[in-house]
Amino acid sequence: GRTLDKLYGEADSYLQTLAERTGGRMLAAETLEGSRSAFSAIAEELRNQYLLGYYTPHNKRDGKYHKIKLQVARNGVNVRARLGYRSPSNKKD
């Protein structure tokens, strides 16, 4: 009923937010055929991806959130990346 629809809506919203914050994307699969399509899309994406990593120029341990901006020179590519990261803190809890 309505309660179940609300819970599914909240779960979808949570997963979408999680995907956006981590640089991923969410693929919905409500049927067996939908899950096949989603797995095919994932497999295709995994065959055609690059992974970039970097070290920050400043080794600050300030516990603050730092934005990331990724630019590419090639046209026609899809870029997904995290929007930022929180650096570790020197503070001991």
CSV table of C-alpha atoms in Angstrom, one decimal:
chain,number,residue,atom,x,y,z
A,1,GLY,CA,0.0,0.0,0.0
A,2,ARG,CA,0.9,3.6,0.5
A,3,THR,CA,3.4,2.8,3.4
A,4,LEU,CA,5.3,0.5,1.2
A,5,ASP,CA,5.4,2.9,-1.7
A,6,LYS,CA,6.6,5.6,0.7
A,7,LEU,CA,9.4,3.3,2.0
A,8,TYR,CA,10.5,2.4,-1.5
A,9,GLY,CA,10.5,6.1,-2.5
A,10,GLU,CA,12.7,6.9,0.5
A,11,ALA,CA,15.1,4.1,-0.3
A,12,ASP,CA,15.3,5.2,-3.9
A,13,SER,CA,16.0,8.8,-2.8
A,14,TYR,CA,18.7,7.6,-0.4
A,15,LEU,CA,20.4,5.5,-3.0
A,16,GLN,CA,20.3,8.3,-5.5
A,17,THR,CA,21.9,10.7,-3.0
A,18,LEU,CA,24.5,8.1,-2.1
A,19,ALA,CA,25.4,7.6,-5.8
A,20,GLU,CA,25.6,11.4,-6.5
A,21,ARG,CA,27.9,12.0,-3.5
A,22,THR,CA,30.3,9.2,-4.4
A,23,GLY,CA,30.5,9.9,-8.1
A,24,GLY,CA,28.3,6.9,-9.1
A,25,ARG,CA,24.9,6.5,-10.6
A,26,MET,CA,21.9,4.5,-9.7
A,27,LEU,CA,20.3,2.0,-12.1
A,28,ALA,CA,16.7,1.0,-11.2
A,29,ALA,CA,15.8,-2.6,-11.9
A,30,GLU,CA,12.2,-3.4,-10.9
A,31,THR,CA,11.9,-6.6,-13.0
A,32,LEU,CA,14.1,-9.5,-14.0
A,33,GLU,CA,14.6,-8.0,-17.5
A,34,GLY,CA,15.4,-4.7,-15.9
A,35,SER,CA,18.1,-6.2,-13.8
A,36,ARG,CA,19.6,-7.9,-16.9
A,37,SER,CA,19.7,-4.5,-18.6
A,38,ALA,CA,21.2,-2.9,-15.5
A,39,PHE,CA,23.9,-5.5,-15.3
A,40,SER,CA,24.7,-5.2,-19.0
A,41,ALA,CA,25.0,-1.4,-18.6
A,42,ILE,CA,27.3,-1.9,-15.6
A,43,ALA,CA,29.5,-4.4,-17.5
A,44,GLU,CA,29.7,-2.1,-20.5
A,45,GLU,CA,30.7,0.8,-18.3
A,46,LEU,CA,33.4,-1.2,-16.5
A,47,ARG,CA,34.9,-2.1,-19.8
A,48,ASN,CA,35.2,1.6,-20.8
A,49,GLN,CA,36.3,3.4,-17.7
A,50,TYR,CA,39.4,5.1,-16.4
A,51,LEU,CA,40.3,5.6,-12.7
A,52,LEU,CA,42.1,8.7,-11.7
A,53,GLY,CA,43.7,9.3,-8.3
A,54,TYR,CA,45.7,12.1,-6.8
A,55,TYR,CA,47.4,13.3,-3.7
A,56,THR,CA,46.5,16.8,-2.4
A,57,PRO,CA,49.3,19.3,-2.7
A,58,HIS,CA,48.8,20.3,0.9
A,59,ASN,CA,48.9,17.5,3.5
A,60,LYS,CA,46.5,19.4,5.8
A,61,ARG,CA,44.7,17.4,8.4
A,62,ASP,CA,42.1,20.0,9.0
A,63,GLY,CA,39.0,17.8,9.0
A,64,LYS,CA,37.3,20.2,6.5
A,65,TYR,CA,35.4,19.4,3.3
A,66,HIS,CA,37.3,20.1,0.1
A,67,LYS,CA,35.6,20.4,-3.3
A,68,ILE,CA,36.9,18.5,-6.3
A,69,LYS,CA,36.6,19.9,-9.9
A,70,LEU,CA,37.6,17.5,-12.7
A,71,GLN,CA,37.9,18.9,-16.3
A,72,VAL,CA,38.7,16.9,-19.4
A,73,ALA,CA,39.9,18.1,-22.8
A,74,ARG,CA,38.1,15.4,-24.8
A,75,ASN,CA,34.7,16.1,-26.1
A,76,GLY,CA,31.8,13.6,-25.9
A,77,VAL,CA,32.9,11.8,-22.8
A,78,ASN,CA,30.9,11.3,-19.6
A,79,VAL,CA,32.7,12.2,-16.4
A,80,ARG,CA,31.5,11.1,-13.0
A,81,ALA,CA,33.4,12.0,-10.0
A,82,ARG,CA,32.9,12.7,-6.3
A,83,LEU,CA,32.1,16.4,-5.6
A,84,GLY,CA,34.7,16.5,-2.8
A,85,TYR,CA,36.1,14.8,0.2
A,86,ARG,CA,36.7,15.4,3.9
A,87,SER,CA,40.3,15.4,5.0
A,88,PRO,CA,41.3,13.6,8.1
A,89,SER,CA,41.6,15.6,11.3
A,90,ASN,CA,44.5,15.7,13.8
A,91,LYS,CA,42.0,16.0,16.6
A,92,LYS,CA,41.7,13.0,18.8
A,93,ASP,CA,38.2,12.2,20.0
